[in-house]
mmCIF file of C-alpha atoms in Angstrom:
data_model
loop_
_atom_site.group_PDB
_atom_site.id
_atom_site.type_symbol
_atom_site.label_atom_id
_atom_site.label_comp_id
_atom_site.label_asym_id
_atom_site.label_seq_id
_atom_site.Cartn_x
_atom_site.Cartn_y
_atom_site.Cartn_z
ATOM 1 C CA UNK Q 1 45.255 -24.347 6.290
ATOM 2 C CA UNK Q 2 42.465 -21.801 6.566
ATOM 3 C CA UNK Q 3 39.594 -20.660 4.407
ATOM 4 C CA UNK Q 4 38.837 -16.988 4.162
ATOM 5 C CA UNK Q 5 36.405 -14.634 2.528
ATOM 6 C CA UNK Q 6 33.627 -12.182 3.183
ATOM 7 C CA UNK Q 7 31.179 -15.028 3.693
ATOM 8 C CA UNK Q 8 32.954 -16.440 6.766
ATOM 9 C CA UNK Q 9 33.819 -13.053 8.289
ATOM 10 C CA UNK Q 10 30.252 -11.733 8.105
ATOM 11 C CA UNK Q 11 28.993 -10.736 11.564
ATOM 12 C CA UNK Q 12 25.682 -12.480 10.842
ATOM 13 C CA UNK Q 13 27.443 -15.797 10.174
ATOM 14 C CA UNK Q 14 29.844 -15.454 13.088
ATOM 15 C CA UNK Q 15 26.837 -14.760 15.330
ATOM 16 C CA UNK Q 16 25.392 -18.161 14.443
ATOM 17 C CA UNK Q 17 28.687 -19.878 15.218
ATOM 18 C CA UNK Q 18 29.044 -17.932 18.459
ATOM 19 C CA UNK Q 19 25.563 -18.996 19.575
ATOM 20 C CA UNK Q 20 26.534 -22.663 19.226
ATOM 21 C CA UNK Q 21 30.046 -22.476 20.595
ATOM 22 C CA UNK Q 22 28.955 -20.209 23.433
ATOM 23 C CA UNK Q 23 26.500 -22.905 24.487
ATOM 24 C CA UNK Q 24 29.278 -25.513 24.538
ATOM 25 C CA UNK Q 25 28.692 -27.032 21.092
ATOM 26 C CA UNK Q 26 30.809 -27.353 17.993
ATOM 27 C CA UNK Q 27 30.129 -25.325 14.858
ATOM 28 C CA UNK Q 28 31.896 -26.328 11.665
ATOM 29 C CA UNK Q 29 31.278 -25.075 8.170
ATOM 30 C CA UNK Q 30 30.955 -28.022 5.820
ATOM 31 C CA UNK Q 31 30.604 -29.013 2.191
ATOM 32 C CA UNK Q 32 30.227 -26.564 -0.658
ATOM 33 C CA UNK Q 33 31.116 -23.394 1.216
ATOM 34 C CA UNK Q 34 34.430 -24.886 2.360
ATOM 35 C CA UNK Q 35 35.165 -26.504 -1.002
ATOM 36 C CA UNK Q 36 34.422 -23.358 -2.985
ATOM 37 C CA UNK Q 37 36.339 -21.102 -0.630
ATOM 38 C CA UNK Q 38 39.418 -23.292 -1.003
ATOM 39 C CA UNK Q 39 39.021 -23.238 -4.782
ATOM 40 C CA UNK Q 40 38.524 -19.481 -4.882
ATOM 41 C CA UNK Q 41 35.007 -19.959 -6.233
ATOM 42 C CA UNK Q 42 31.929 -18.000 -5.099
ATOM 43 C CA UNK Q 43 30.232 -19.192 -1.907
ATOM 44 C CA UNK Q 44 26.448 -19.093 -1.789
ATOM 45 C CA UNK Q 45 24.829 -21.547 0.616
ATOM 46 C CA UNK Q 46 26.280 -21.787 4.111
ATOM 47 C CA UNK Q 47 26.022 -25.183 5.807
ATOM 48 C CA UNK Q 48 27.126 -25.765 9.375
ATOM 49 C CA UNK Q 49 27.565 -29.117 11.129
ATOM 50 C CA UNK Q 50 27.324 -29.640 14.879
ATOM 51 C CA UNK Q 51 26.887 -32.424 17.410
ATOM 52 C CA UNK Q 52 23.974 -30.495 18.969
ATOM 53 C CA UNK Q 53 20.613 -32.153 18.348
ATOM 54 C CA UNK Q 54 18.073 -30.193 16.269
ATOM 55 C CA UNK Q 55 15.893 -29.298 19.240
ATOM 56 C CA UNK Q 56 18.958 -27.960 21.027
ATOM 57 C CA UNK Q 57 19.939 -25.924 17.946
ATOM 58 C CA UNK Q 58 16.504 -24.271 17.998
ATOM 59 C CA UNK Q 59 16.837 -23.564 21.715
ATOM 60 C CA UNK Q 60 20.330 -22.091 21.400
ATOM 61 C CA UNK Q 61 19.431 -19.982 18.343
ATOM 62 C CA UNK Q 62 16.333 -18.483 19.937
ATOM 63 C CA UNK Q 63 18.224 -17.752 23.157
ATOM 64 C CA UNK Q 64 20.689 -15.745 21.052
ATOM 65 C CA UNK Q 65 17.866 -13.777 19.449
ATOM 66 C CA UNK Q 66 18.111 -15.600 16.111
ATOM 67 C CA UNK Q 67 15.239 -17.029 14.104
ATOM 68 C CA UNK Q 68 15.131 -20.847 13.871
ATOM 69 C CA UNK Q 69 13.055 -22.566 11.185
ATOM 70 C CA UNK Q 70 12.543 -26.350 11.276
ATOM 71 C CA UNK Q 71 13.032 -26.750 7.511
ATOM 72 C CA UNK Q 72 14.299 -30.341 7.678
ATOM 73 C CA UNK Q 73 14.216 -31.221 11.315
ATOM 74 C CA UNK Q 74 13.277 -34.850 10.556
ATOM 75 C CA UNK Q 75 16.659 -35.112 8.808
ATOM 76 C CA UNK Q 76 18.474 -33.224 11.541
ATOM 77 C CA UNK Q 77 18.488 -29.833 9.813
ATOM 78 C CA UNK Q 78 17.417 -26.474 11.194
ATOM 79 C CA UNK Q 79 17.706 -23.215 9.261
ATOM 80 C CA UNK Q 80 18.921 -20.384 11.458
ATOM 81 C CA UNK Q 81 18.343 -16.906 10.057
ATOM 82 C CA UNK Q 82 20.763 -14.194 11.155
ATOM 83 C CA UNK Q 83 20.354 -10.673 9.801
ATOM 84 C CA UNK Q 84 18.186 -12.074 7.010
ATOM 85 C CA UNK Q 85 20.809 -14.651 5.964
ATOM 86 C CA UNK Q 86 19.880 -18.365 6.172
ATOM 87 C CA UNK Q 87 22.345 -20.899 7.617
ATOM 88 C CA UNK Q 88 21.504 -24.604 7.404
ATOM 89 C CA UNK Q 89 22.645 -26.339 10.590
ATOM 90 C CA UNK Q 90 22.675 -30.120 10.538
ATOM 91 C CA UNK Q 91 23.481 -32.500 13.346
ATOM 92 C CA UNK Q 92 26.324 -34.997 12.810
ATOM 93 C CA UNK Q 93 24.805 -38.217 11.477
ATOM 94 C CA UNK Q 94 25.752 -41.762 10.672
ATOM 95 C CA UNK Q 95 23.913 -44.185 8.398
ATOM 96 C CA UNK Q 96 22.263 -47.140 10.061
ATOM 97 C CA UNK Q 97 20.567 -48.498 6.941
ATOM 98 C CA UNK Q 98 20.324 -47.164 3.395
ATOM 99 C CA UNK Q 99 17.950 -47.959 0.554
ATOM 100 C CA UNK Q 100 17.911 -45.827 -2.549
ATOM 101 C CA UNK Q 101 17.506 -42.154 -1.790
ATOM 102 C CA UNK Q 102 16.262 -42.864 1.707
ATOM 103 C CA UNK Q 103 18.315 -43.816 4.713
ATOM 104 C CA UNK Q 104 17.811 -44.627 8.354
ATOM 105 C CA UNK Q 105 20.223 -42.365 10.174
ATOM 106 C CA UNK Q 106 21.241 -41.878 13.764
ATOM 107 C CA UNK Q 107 22.677 -38.762 15.297
ATOM 108 C CA UNK Q 108 26.343 -38.886 16.120
ATOM 109 C CA UNK Q 109 28.903 -37.013 18.174
ATOM 110 C CA UNK Q 110 31.718 -38.106 15.840
ATOM 111 C CA UNK Q 111 32.683 -35.820 12.975
ATOM 112 C CA UNK Q 112 34.400 -38.692 11.206
ATOM 113 C CA UNK Q 113 31.137 -40.659 11.103
ATOM 114 C CA UNK Q 114 29.452 -37.581 9.634
ATOM 115 C CA UNK Q 115 32.173 -37.214 6.995
ATOM 116 C CA UNK Q 116 32.002 -40.906 6.088
ATOM 117 C CA UNK Q 117 28.378 -40.640 4.918
ATOM 118 C CA UNK Q 118 29.012 -37.785 2.479
ATOM 119 C CA UNK Q 119 29.231 -38.314 -1.273
ATOM 120 C CA UNK Q 120 32.659 -37.073 -2.416
ATOM 121 C CA UNK Q 121 35.868 -36.586 -0.504
ATOM 122 C CA UNK Q 122 36.085 -32.923 -1.515
ATOM 123 C CA UNK Q 123 32.660 -32.403 0.068
ATOM 124 C CA UNK Q 124 33.781 -33.986 3.355
ATOM 125 C CA UNK Q 125 35.833 -30.962 4.379
ATOM 126 C CA UNK Q 126 34.956 -28.832 7.390
ATOM 127 C CA UNK Q 127 36.175 -25.508 8.761
ATOM 128 C CA UNK Q 128 36.103 -24.004 12.238
ATOM 129 C CA UNK Q 129 34.597 -20.532 12.719
ATOM 130 C CA UNK Q 130 38.103 -19.028 12.414
ATOM 131 C CA UNK Q 131 38.559 -20.737 9.033
ATOM 132 C CA UNK Q 132 40.849 -23.584 10.122
ATOM 133 C CA UNK Q 133 40.198 -26.526 7.806
ATOM 134 C CA UNK Q 134 39.371 -29.931 9.264
ATOM 135 C CA UNK Q 135 39.783 -33.021 7.058
ATOM 136 C CA UNK Q 136 38.337 -35.920 9.088
ATOM 137 C CA UNK Q 137 38.984 -38.553 6.408
ATOM 138 C CA UNK Q 138 42.519 -37.360 5.699
ATOM 139 C CA UNK Q 139 42.052 -37.347 1.912
ATOM 140 C CA UNK Q 140 39.672 -34.484 1.173
ATOM 141 C CA UNK Q 141 42.290 -31.761 0.952
ATOM 142 C CA UNK Q 142 44.623 -33.849 -1.185
ATOM 143 C CA UNK Q 143 41.806 -34.738 -3.569
ATOM 144 C CA UNK Q 144 40.601 -31.154 -3.761
ATOM 145 C CA UNK Q 145 44.081 -29.839 -4.526
ATOM 146 C CA UNK Q 146 44.409 -32.489 -7.257
ATOM 147 C CA UNK Q 147 40.878 -31.735 -8.526
ATOM 148 C CA UNK Q 148 40.189 -35.437 -8.075
ATOM 149 C CA UNK Q 149 36.467 -36.140 -7.768
ATOM 150 C CA UNK Q 150 36.003 -39.481 -6.049
ATOM 151 C CA UNK Q 151 33.471 -41.086 -3.769
ATOM 152 C CA UNK Q 152 33.898 -41.391 -0.035
ATOM 153 C CA UNK Q 153 34.590 -45.030 0.793
ATOM 154 C CA UNK Q 154 33.163 -47.655 -1.538
ATOM 155 C CA UNK Q 155 31.858 -45.962 -4.689
ATOM 156 C CA UNK Q 156 29.173 -48.527 -5.467
ATOM 157 C CA UNK Q 157 27.840 -48.343 -1.920
ATOM 158 C CA UNK Q 158 27.655 -44.549 -2.103
ATOM 159 C CA UNK Q 159 25.748 -44.736 -5.392
ATOM 160 C CA UNK Q 160 23.268 -47.349 -4.207
ATOM 161 C CA UNK Q 161 22.439 -45.071 -1.275
ATOM 162 C CA UNK Q 162 21.213 -42.493 -3.805
ATOM 163 C CA UNK Q 163 21.431 -43.086 -7.563
ATOM 164 C CA UNK Q 164 21.389 -39.343 -8.200
ATOM 165 C CA UNK Q 165 25.032 -39.470 -7.138
ATOM 166 C CA UNK Q 166 25.827 -40.852 -10.593
ATOM 167 C CA UNK Q 167 24.748 -37.556 -12.124
ATOM 168 C CA UNK Q 168 26.365 -35.587 -9.314
ATOM 169 C CA UNK Q 169 29.640 -37.386 -10.045
ATOM 170 C CA UNK Q 170 29.576 -36.194 -13.647
ATOM 171 C CA UNK Q 171 28.492 -32.692 -12.635
ATOM 172 C CA UNK Q 172 31.195 -32.328 -9.999
ATOM 173 C CA UNK Q 173 33.839 -33.639 -12.380
ATOM 174 C CA UNK Q 174 32.733 -31.123 -15.011
ATOM 175 C CA UNK Q 175 32.851 -28.241 -12.543
ATOM 176 C CA UNK Q 176 35.728 -29.160 -10.249
ATOM 177 C CA UNK Q 177 37.699 -32.000 -11.823
ATOM 178 C CA UNK Q 178 41.105 -31.701 -13.455
ATOM 179 C CA UNK Q 179 40.331 -31.778 -17.196
ATOM 180 C CA UNK Q 180 43.701 -33.381 -17.923
ATOM 181 C CA UNK Q 181 43.370 -36.139 -15.324
ATOM 182 C CA UNK Q 182 40.255 -37.771 -16.682
ATOM 183 C CA UNK Q 183 37.645 -39.534 -14.563
ATOM 184 C CA UNK Q 184 38.131 -41.602 -11.449
ATOM 185 C CA UNK Q 185 38.264 -45.188 -12.780
ATOM 186 C CA UNK Q 186 36.826 -46.720 -9.613
ATOM 187 C CA UNK Q 187 33.859 -44.374 -9.843
ATOM 188 C CA UNK Q 188 33.290 -45.219 -13.508
ATOM 189 C CA UNK Q 189 33.332 -48.935 -12.749
ATOM 190 C CA UNK Q 190 30.733 -48.356 -10.044
ATOM 191 C CA UNK Q 191 28.603 -46.285 -12.428
ATOM 192 C CA UNK Q 192 28.651 -49.111 -14.964
ATOM 193 C CA UNK Q 193 27.364 -51.511 -12.312
ATOM 194 C CA UNK Q 194 24.587 -49.231 -11.092
ATOM 195 C CA UNK Q 195 23.550 -47.098 -14.065
ATOM 196 C CA UNK Q 196 20.099 -48.714 -14.364
ATOM 197 C CA UNK Q 197 19.231 -47.248 -10.985
ATOM 198 C CA UNK Q 198 18.858 -43.852 -12.661
ATOM 199 C CA UNK Q 199 15.514 -45.023 -14.051
ATOM 200 C CA UNK Q 200 13.969 -44.826 -10.590
ATOM 201 C CA UNK Q 201 14.804 -41.171 -9.951
ATOM 202 C CA UNK Q 202 12.229 -38.406 -10.100
ATOM 203 C CA UNK Q 203 12.197 -36.237 -13.204
ATOM 204 C CA UNK Q 204 12.673 -33.084 -11.143
ATOM 205 C CA UNK Q 205 15.880 -34.343 -9.537
ATOM 206 C CA UNK Q 206 17.280 -35.538 -12.873
ATOM 207 C CA UNK Q 207 16.368 -32.296 -14.629
ATOM 208 C CA UNK Q 208 18.017 -30.250 -11.897
ATOM 209 C CA UNK Q 209 21.270 -32.183 -12.129
ATOM 210 C CA UNK Q 210 21.369 -32.193 -15.923
ATOM 211 C CA UNK Q 211 20.907 -28.425 -16.162
ATOM 212 C CA UNK Q 212 23.564 -27.822 -13.495
ATOM 213 C CA UNK Q 213 25.962 -30.099 -15.366
ATOM 214 C CA UNK Q 214 25.307 -28.384 -18.701
ATOM 215 C CA UNK Q 215 25.904 -24.976 -17.106
ATOM 216 C CA UNK Q 216 29.560 -25.907 -16.436
ATOM 217 C CA UNK Q 217 32.159 -24.029 -18.492
ATOM 218 C CA UNK Q 218 32.934 -27.198 -20.477
ATOM 219 C CA UNK Q 219 30.648 -30.172 -19.834
ATOM 220 C CA UNK Q 220 31.647 -31.936 -23.066
ATOM 221 C CA UNK Q 221 34.042 -34.522 -21.538
ATOM 222 C CA UNK Q 222 31.534 -35.398 -18.816
ATOM 223 C CA UNK Q 223 28.673 -35.755 -21.299
ATOM 224 C CA UNK Q 224 30.821 -37.936 -23.565
ATOM 225 C CA UNK Q 225 31.685 -40.269 -20.678
ATOM 226 C CA UNK Q 226 28.034 -40.308 -19.628
ATOM 227 C CA UNK Q 227 27.205 -41.516 -23.115
ATOM 228 C CA UNK Q 228 29.860 -44.265 -22.990
ATOM 229 C CA UNK Q 229 28.690 -45.547 -19.599
ATOM 230 C CA UNK Q 230 25.031 -45.579 -20.622
ATOM 231 C CA UNK Q 231 24.060 -42.904 -18.104
ATOM 232 C CA UNK Q 232 23.057 -40.415 -20.811
ATOM 233 C CA UNK Q 233 20.691 -42.892 -22.463
ATOM 234 C CA UNK Q 234 19.071 -43.603 -19.101
ATOM 235 C CA UNK Q 235 18.141 -39.974 -18.457
ATOM 236 C CA UNK Q 236 17.791 -38.718 -22.053
ATOM 237 C CA UNK Q 237 16.888 -41.598 -24.370
ATOM 238 C CA UNK Q 238 18.044 -40.871 -27.910
ATOM 239 C CA UNK Q 239 20.422 -38.094 -26.880
ATOM 240 C CA UNK Q 240 23.823 -37.888 -28.574
ATOM 241 C CA UNK Q 241 26.905 -36.124 -27.227
ATOM 242 C CA UNK Q 242 28.682 -35.418 -30.515
ATOM 243 C CA UNK Q 243 27.624 -31.758 -30.872
ATOM 244 C CA UNK Q 244 28.430 -30.637 -27.325
ATOM 245 C CA UNK Q 245 32.180 -30.196 -27.808
ATOM 246 C CA UNK Q 246 31.822 -28.224 -31.085
ATOM 247 C CA UNK Q 247 29.131 -26.057 -29.497
ATOM 248 C CA UNK Q 248 31.262 -25.296 -26.430
ATOM 249 C CA UNK Q 249 34.122 -24.344 -28.760
ATOM 250 C CA UNK Q 250 31.899 -21.991 -30.755
ATOM 251 C CA UNK Q 251 30.487 -20.439 -27.592
ATOM 252 C CA UNK Q 252 33.997 -19.624 -26.411
ATOM 253 C CA UNK Q 253 35.026 -18.337 -29.830
ATOM 254 C CA UNK Q 254 32.049 -15.970 -30.043
ATOM 255 C CA UNK Q 255 32.120 -14.912 -26.391
ATOM 256 C CA UNK Q 256 28.721 -16.479 -25.717
ATOM 257 C CA UNK Q 257 28.094 -17.482 -22.077
ATOM 258 C CA UNK Q 258 27.295 -21.140 -21.313
ATOM 259 C CA UNK Q 259 23.608 -21.964 -21.424
ATOM 260 C CA UNK Q 260 22.138 -25.341 -20.386
ATOM 261 C CA UNK Q 261 19.040 -25.068 -22.588
ATOM 262 C CA UNK Q 262 21.099 -24.376 -25.708
ATOM 263 C CA UNK Q 263 23.300 -27.315 -24.805
ATOM 264 C CA UNK Q 264 20.281 -29.548 -24.200
ATOM 265 C CA UNK Q 265 19.178 -28.711 -27.724
ATOM 266 C CA UNK Q 266 22.615 -29.779 -28.961
ATOM 267 C CA UNK Q 267 22.031 -33.154 -27.322
ATOM 268 C CA UNK Q 268 18.930 -33.521 -29.474
ATOM 269 C CA UNK Q 269 16.404 -32.619 -26.799
ATOM 270 C CA UNK Q 270 13.150 -30.909 -27.710
ATOM 271 C CA UNK Q 271 9.785 -30.164 -26.185
ATOM 272 C CA UNK Q 272 9.130 -33.774 -25.124
ATOM 273 C CA UNK Q 273 12.439 -33.979 -23.279
ATOM 274 C CA UNK Q 274 11.833 -30.601 -21.658
ATOM 275 C CA UNK Q 275 8.539 -31.852 -20.291
ATOM 276 C CA UNK Q 276 10.083 -35.158 -19.221
ATOM 277 C CA UNK Q 277 12.784 -33.325 -17.259
ATOM 278 C CA UNK Q 278 10.140 -31.070 -15.679
ATOM 279 C CA UNK Q 279 11.755 -27.921 -16.979
ATOM 280 C CA UNK Q 280 9.825 -24.699 -16.564
ATOM 281 C CA UNK Q 281 7.258 -23.799 -19.213
ATOM 282 C CA UNK Q 282 9.515 -21.040 -20.497
ATOM 283 C CA UNK Q 283 12.527 -23.367 -20.745
ATOM 284 C CA UNK Q 284 10.453 -26.065 -22.452
ATOM 285 C CA UNK Q 285 9.111 -23.593 -25.026
ATOM 286 C CA UNK Q 286 12.613 -22.335 -25.688
ATOM 287 C CA UNK Q 287 13.929 -25.877 -26.108
ATOM 288 C CA UNK Q 288 11.122 -26.678 -28.560
ATOM 289 C CA UNK Q 289 11.941 -23.562 -30.584
ATOM 290 C CA UNK Q 290 15.656 -24.373 -30.724
ATOM 291 C CA UNK Q 291 14.919 -27.919 -31.835
ATOM 292 C CA UNK Q 292 12.914 -26.444 -34.702
ATOM 293 C CA UNK Q 293 15.421 -23.730 -35.609
ATOM 294 C CA UNK Q 294 18.454 -26.012 -35.796
ATOM 295 C CA UNK Q 295 17.369 -27.058 -39.263
ATOM 296 C CA UNK Q 296 15.719 -23.814 -40.342
ATOM 297 C CA UNK Q 297 16.855 -22.522 -43.736
ATOM 298 C CA UNK Q 298 16.469 -18.861 -42.829
ATOM 299 C CA UNK Q 299 18.827 -15.913 -43.287
ATOM 300 C CA UNK Q 300 20.344 -14.618 -40.017
ATOM 301 C CA UNK Q 301 18.526 -11.285 -40.259
ATOM 302 C CA UNK Q 302 15.164 -13.005 -40.666
ATOM 303 C CA UNK Q 303 15.999 -15.373 -37.813
ATOM 304 C CA UNK Q 304 16.577 -12.393 -35.559
ATOM 305 C CA UNK Q 305 13.464 -10.582 -36.762
ATOM 306 C CA UNK Q 306 11.131 -13.550 -36.360
ATOM 307 C CA UNK Q 307 12.558 -15.156 -33.239
ATOM 308 C CA UNK Q 308 14.581 -12.536 -31.382
ATOM 309 C CA UNK Q 309 18.307 -12.024 -30.931
ATOM 310 C CA UNK Q 310 18.818 -14.753 -28.319
ATOM 311 C CA UNK Q 311 17.069 -17.516 -30.251
ATOM 312 C CA UNK Q 312 18.763 -16.457 -33.496
ATOM 313 C CA UNK Q 313 22.211 -16.514 -31.908
ATOM 314 C CA UNK Q 314 21.488 -19.920 -30.380
ATOM 315 C CA UNK Q 315 20.272 -21.263 -33.711
ATOM 316 C CA UNK Q 316 23.347 -19.992 -35.546
ATOM 317 C CA UNK Q 317 25.636 -21.577 -32.940
ATOM 318 C CA UNK Q 318 23.784 -24.889 -33.125
ATOM 319 C CA UNK Q 319 23.849 -24.832 -36.922
ATOM 320 C CA UNK Q 320 27.565 -24.028 -36.788
ATOM 321 C CA UNK Q 321 28.183 -26.963 -34.464
ATOM 322 C CA UNK Q 322 26.321 -29.258 -36.863
ATOM 323 C CA UNK Q 323 28.216 -27.969 -39.885
ATOM 324 C CA UNK Q 324 31.576 -27.785 -38.151
ATOM 325 C CA UNK Q 325 31.994 -24.122 -39.076
ATOM 326 C CA UNK Q 326 31.585 -21.101 -36.803
ATOM 327 C CA UNK Q 327 28.925 -18.506 -37.559
ATOM 328 C CA UNK Q 328 30.469 -15.424 -39.102
ATOM 329 C CA UNK Q 329 30.519 -12.186 -37.146
ATOM 330 C CA UNK Q 330 28.463 -10.627 -39.924
ATOM 331 C CA UNK Q 331 25.771 -13.275 -39.513
ATOM 332 C CA UNK Q 332 25.578 -12.710 -35.756
ATOM 333 C CA UNK Q 333 25.410 -8.954 -36.299
ATOM 334 C CA UNK Q 334 22.664 -9.395 -38.910
ATOM 335 C CA UNK Q 335 20.630 -11.486 -36.467
ATOM 336 C CA UNK Q 336 20.897 -8.774 -33.828
ATOM 337 C CA UNK Q 337 19.984 -6.119 -36.357
ATOM 338 C CA UNK Q 338 16.983 -8.141 -37.485
ATOM 339 C CA UNK Q 339 15.786 -8.465 -33.901
ATOM 340 C CA UNK Q 340 15.598 -4.691 -33.623
ATOM 341 C CA UNK Q 341 13.304 -4.287 -36.632
ATOM 342 C CA UNK Q 342 9.547 -3.670 -36.507
ATOM 343 C CA UNK Q 343 7.378 -4.236 -39.566
ATOM 344 C CA UNK Q 344 5.970 -0.799 -40.405
ATOM 345 C CA UNK Q 345 2.665 -1.930 -41.937
ATOM 346 C CA UNK Q 346 -0.360 -2.876 -39.840
ATOM 347 C CA UNK Q 347 -3.600 -4.561 -40.909
ATOM 348 C CA UNK Q 348 -5.536 -1.302 -40.591
ATOM 349 C CA UNK Q 349 -3.246 0.283 -43.195
ATOM 350 C CA UNK Q 350 -4.611 -2.125 -45.820
ATOM 351 C CA UNK Q 351 -8.289 -1.871 -44.933
ATOM 352 C CA UNK Q 352 -10.859 -1.696 -46.394
ATOM 353 C CA UNK Q 353 -9.166 -2.599 -49.663
ATOM 354 C CA UNK Q 354 -8.293 -5.984 -48.196
ATOM 355 C CA UNK Q 355 -10.233 -8.145 -45.756
ATOM 356 C CA UNK Q 356 -10.287 -11.702 -44.428
ATOM 357 C CA UNK Q 357 -7.790 -14.167 -45.923
ATOM 358 C CA UNK Q 358 -6.768 -11.660 -48.587
ATOM 359 C CA UNK Q 359 -5.693 -9.224 -45.868
ATOM 360 C CA UNK Q 360 -3.499 -11.823 -44.194
ATOM 361 C CA UNK Q 361 -1.971 -12.896 -47.495
ATOM 362 C CA UNK Q 362 -1.166 -9.307 -48.503
ATOM 363 C CA UNK Q 363 0.427 -8.564 -45.105
ATOM 364 C CA UNK Q 364 2.603 -11.669 -45.428
ATOM 365 C CA UNK Q 365 3.579 -10.717 -48.981
ATOM 366 C CA UNK Q 366 4.579 -7.183 -47.964
ATOM 367 C CA UNK Q 367 6.484 -8.435 -44.948
ATOM 368 C CA UNK Q 368 8.449 -10.864 -47.138
ATOM 369 C CA UNK Q 369 9.322 -8.036 -49.547
ATOM 370 C CA UNK Q 370 10.371 -5.796 -46.641
ATOM 371 C CA UNK Q 371 12.627 -8.514 -45.181
ATOM 372 C CA UNK Q 372 14.135 -9.246 -48.615
ATOM 373 C CA UNK Q 373 14.981 -5.553 -48.946
ATOM 374 C CA UNK Q 374 17.079 -5.734 -45.824
ATOM 375 C CA UNK Q 375 14.288 -3.928 -43.902
ATOM 376 C CA UNK Q 376 14.887 -0.836 -46.038
ATOM 377 C CA UNK Q 377 11.551 -0.462 -47.834
ATOM 378 C CA UNK Q 378 9.533 2.282 -46.158
ATOM 379 C CA UNK Q 379 5.924 2.063 -45.084
ATOM 380 C CA UNK Q 380 4.954 4.459 -47.842
ATOM 381 C CA UNK Q 381 6.672 2.381 -50.523
ATOM 382 C CA UNK Q 382 5.080 -0.811 -49.289
ATOM 383 C CA UNK Q 383 1.581 0.706 -49.164
ATOM 384 C CA UNK Q 384 1.983 2.294 -52.576
ATOM 385 C CA UNK Q 385 2.728 -1.131 -54.002
ATOM 386 C CA UNK Q 386 -0.151 -2.707 -52.096
ATOM 387 C CA UNK Q 387 -2.708 -0.239 -53.462
ATOM 388 C CA UNK Q 388 -1.384 -0.157 -57.007
ATOM 389 C CA UNK Q 389 -4.081 -1.354 -59.450
#
């Protein structure tokens, strides 16, 4: 079996492989690029495994006229830049001792040892520069074809090496698992035994995994199982999964692309959770607004006018998920129409007749009348009313 695609045929990428193989070393694509290529999914990051030690990789790359950057040389990784494209090259490794996220590793010349320390069998697939797939463990291809997400070797051991793998298990199952096959029972048993280890992870790592999971086309089954195993409560105390499935359904029905922040709001997350997960300031503000708007008793047009088309659409979807009824097309259209409106009266139009608190109150009164009119009252009509004795 071979992988194919523009990514592997690129001269820049083949030049990196040729530099290694020309110097007598192996060069094998590994992990996500191989997995995604076999699934027909987009390939972004390109990882290459080799038995060459990091210092040798730098030497070989520079001799070939390529730029070598020691981005993770202490972990055996060198980034080689070819025609502006980064390629992460990592030396085969084997675990000597593991504790939490950290591990004592030794370099290896054995691809099977390298494969045995990876997280999931579908990530332990390699490919030669010509695309020929190499499956050192003998199960990766079968599991990938079956969309079976399972740990390499003993699941509990893999998790205790890095508790983030609990969240990665749910994310990978949401993205790549067979939705009709359910979840690997051995993995779930291991999660139940180790779930408390999630408490020791950094907020940044948890936030990154949660948002990647919630960006999946349909994360609802994974989130529901996370809730049953206790994993959801560990990373988002107080979160509830019940609205995720209805929201995903409404998104599909209205042609709305998946959005992890909207889905976080459906879990019950707000500003505090956004900060706890170390989301960006913009994402945290958006999450806080959605938490507020879920219960807002505001007409769709006013929602759009006051909060913008995106927030209004999100609020209507979240409200629909809570009520169990989809937002009507007319409501979504009204929200978009409202977002395009601009209140025609400015403070200077009311001065000097009004000043201070009276000016603010009159502006608010006129704006409310204008919104109630369906944005149809003109500036002249509004000002005539404002200046009427």
